C-alpha positions as MATLAB code, in Angstrom:
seq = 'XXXXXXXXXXXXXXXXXXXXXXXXXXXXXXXXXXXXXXXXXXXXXXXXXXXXXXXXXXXXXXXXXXXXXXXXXXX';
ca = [
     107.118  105.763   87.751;
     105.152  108.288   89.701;
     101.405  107.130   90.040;
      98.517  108.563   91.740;
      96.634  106.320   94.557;
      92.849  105.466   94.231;
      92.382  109.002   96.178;
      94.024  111.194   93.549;
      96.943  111.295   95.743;
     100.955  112.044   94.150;
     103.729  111.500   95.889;
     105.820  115.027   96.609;
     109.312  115.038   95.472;
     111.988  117.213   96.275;
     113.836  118.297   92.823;
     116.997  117.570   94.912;
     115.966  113.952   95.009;
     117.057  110.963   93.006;
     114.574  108.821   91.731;
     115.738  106.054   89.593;
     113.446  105.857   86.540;
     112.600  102.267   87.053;
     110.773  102.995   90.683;
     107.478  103.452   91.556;
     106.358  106.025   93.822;
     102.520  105.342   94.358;
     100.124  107.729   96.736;
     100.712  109.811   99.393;
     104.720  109.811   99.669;
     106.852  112.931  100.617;
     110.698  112.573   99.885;
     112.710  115.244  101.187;
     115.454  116.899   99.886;
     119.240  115.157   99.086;
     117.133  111.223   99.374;
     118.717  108.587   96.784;
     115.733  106.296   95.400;
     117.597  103.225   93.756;
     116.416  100.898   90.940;
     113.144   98.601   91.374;
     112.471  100.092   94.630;
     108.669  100.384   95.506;
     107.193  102.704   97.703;
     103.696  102.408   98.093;
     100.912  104.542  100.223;
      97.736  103.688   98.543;
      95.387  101.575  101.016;
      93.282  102.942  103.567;
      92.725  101.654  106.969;
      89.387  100.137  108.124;
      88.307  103.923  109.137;
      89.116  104.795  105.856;
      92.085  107.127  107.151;
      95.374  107.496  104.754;
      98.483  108.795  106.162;
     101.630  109.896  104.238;
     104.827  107.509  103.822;
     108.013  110.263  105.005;
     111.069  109.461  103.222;
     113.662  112.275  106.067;
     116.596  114.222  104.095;
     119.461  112.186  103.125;
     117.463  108.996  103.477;
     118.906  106.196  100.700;
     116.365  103.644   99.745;
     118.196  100.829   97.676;
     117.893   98.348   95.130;
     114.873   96.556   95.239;
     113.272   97.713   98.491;
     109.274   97.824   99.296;
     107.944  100.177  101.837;
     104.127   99.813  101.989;
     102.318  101.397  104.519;
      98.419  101.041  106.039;
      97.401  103.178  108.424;
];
């Protein structure tokens, strides 16, 4: 699932990437090209910091996020 953050933000996808159809992509996420996305896993850059500042969650080339993982970011 590919959702947009409370800023209007999408994640950006490669169309080499895998993403398994039960993630969730949420927010400001960039996945690079040839990056395997495995069931369940959660990726999530949604929440601000207390100045209000938002930075991106980088997924590198080749990166393989598996089964079940969480990545959550706050600035």
């Amino acid at each position: 699932m590919i959702r947009k953050n409370p800023s209007g933000d999408l994640p950006q996808i490669h169309p080499s990437a895998f993403v398994d159809p039960t993630a969730v992509l949420c927010g400001k996420v960039v996945v690079a090209e040839n990056v395997f996305i495995g069931p369940y896993a959660v990726i999530r850059a949604d929440e601000v910091d207390a100045n209000g500042q938002l930075e991106p969650i980088l997924i590198g080339a080749h990166s393989n996020i598996q089964d079940v993982v969480v990545v959550h970011s706050k600035s």
